[in-house]
Every structure is written in structure tokens, then in C-alpha cells.
Amino acid sequence: MSYCCGASMIGFIGSLRKQQVLVHHVPLLYCPVCHDVSVNPSVRDEFELVVEHANQDRVKEVTLRDEITPDMINEWRTVCVSFQEDDDFLPILYEQIDSALDLLRVAKIIQDKKWSEELKFRLKVLTERLKTSGRSEKMVDR
């Protein structure tokens, strides 16, 4: 599992620009708290190679993978807690909030005040993200 600033990373397939080359169909990891984005470690070397070749050939836009199979997605899932396969980010936000609440309960039991504060901050960020998703009214239907 990959973590960033204490939050578990979310996997998704997207586009990333590096050295003026835009690479599509890249398995990425995203932190819902600090918004850091990185290339999934399982394809990092391949990504770097594609960028290097694109720079040498003076190509501004390339695709990392023309075809993405279910086996690839299953492999990429092993690095992150959640993997977003569609545009609906809401279930992943709920999953992240549930996880943070579970951890907050543990932090309170063991009386770890620093960890509790970090988790409260994470929950605040995730809740704000949920509100700004434009679908916060569906939270009641859950």
C-alpha cells in the first residue's frame, strides 16, 4: 500500500506531463489530502523510458499503454487501497473517510493525541472535498 501524509493513496488512470511531454493512460497514485500525484511504482521505469524517447523524438504527446487489461488494473490495485475506474469519485471519498474514522477511534483508544490531530485534519480535508464535489446532498442517502 502507498501512503502520503498519512492518507492512503488512490489509484487511477490518467494523463501526466513530464519534461514537456504529455503521457496518457498512465496508472497514477493520488493523495486525497495533499493532492500529490505520482506514477504507480509498477510502471515508473516504463513511464520514464517513454518520456525519454518522446523527448529524443521531439514528440509532445504519447500514450503509455494503448490497451489496459483487467489484469493490469488488478496488479496496479496492489499498490493502493482504492482504484478509481470511472468518474465517480464519491465512493472513494466515503471509503477514505470511513478509514480515517476507524483510525481515529484507535488513536483515541491508545491516547495518541498527535495522531488524533492528524486524522482530524485529514477528515476535515476529505469532508471539504466531499462538499465541493457538487454531490454532497447524496451523502444523506448513503
Steps between C-alpha positions, in 0.01 A plus 500: 500500500612854430449779748554872483477738796328221687223446245476197278559567134224457243585339168364617167593515134568847368736731318819650637736760358874458549775694324249657261368158397137417573462125565151346488370174655742511794411314820533769765476530875316796654491624859152633582640715781803684356412430132843355420508295178764241413548221250410153624831329592418197284533710181738776613795369295284455191359852545850652526610312189198620300568861606868467409420361152233765442750773586758351263243480222362848588152358553278708730226245567515120538303213646659270756265210434273463200311221673428466870390153605323392819819314599696824484244678716512214753879532515477877547240458775758325719679831553197700617195457720250619240509508123271737314390347172232755411423867558309440825738610775232498770530132609874542544452812713259307722748214525780740598279670761394164647863392523603826669214467750606144584857615553384795712319258727822301544702818560258603775514156661878507520486871592729616220415870482735583213359223282145603597567856385649379170195283441263784586679719245473222240127466573455875465669501159307195379170646621570827322582306187171314536310830533668652196439191289161648420322191624508554875120476512531128415689446823167480684383218271793283593 
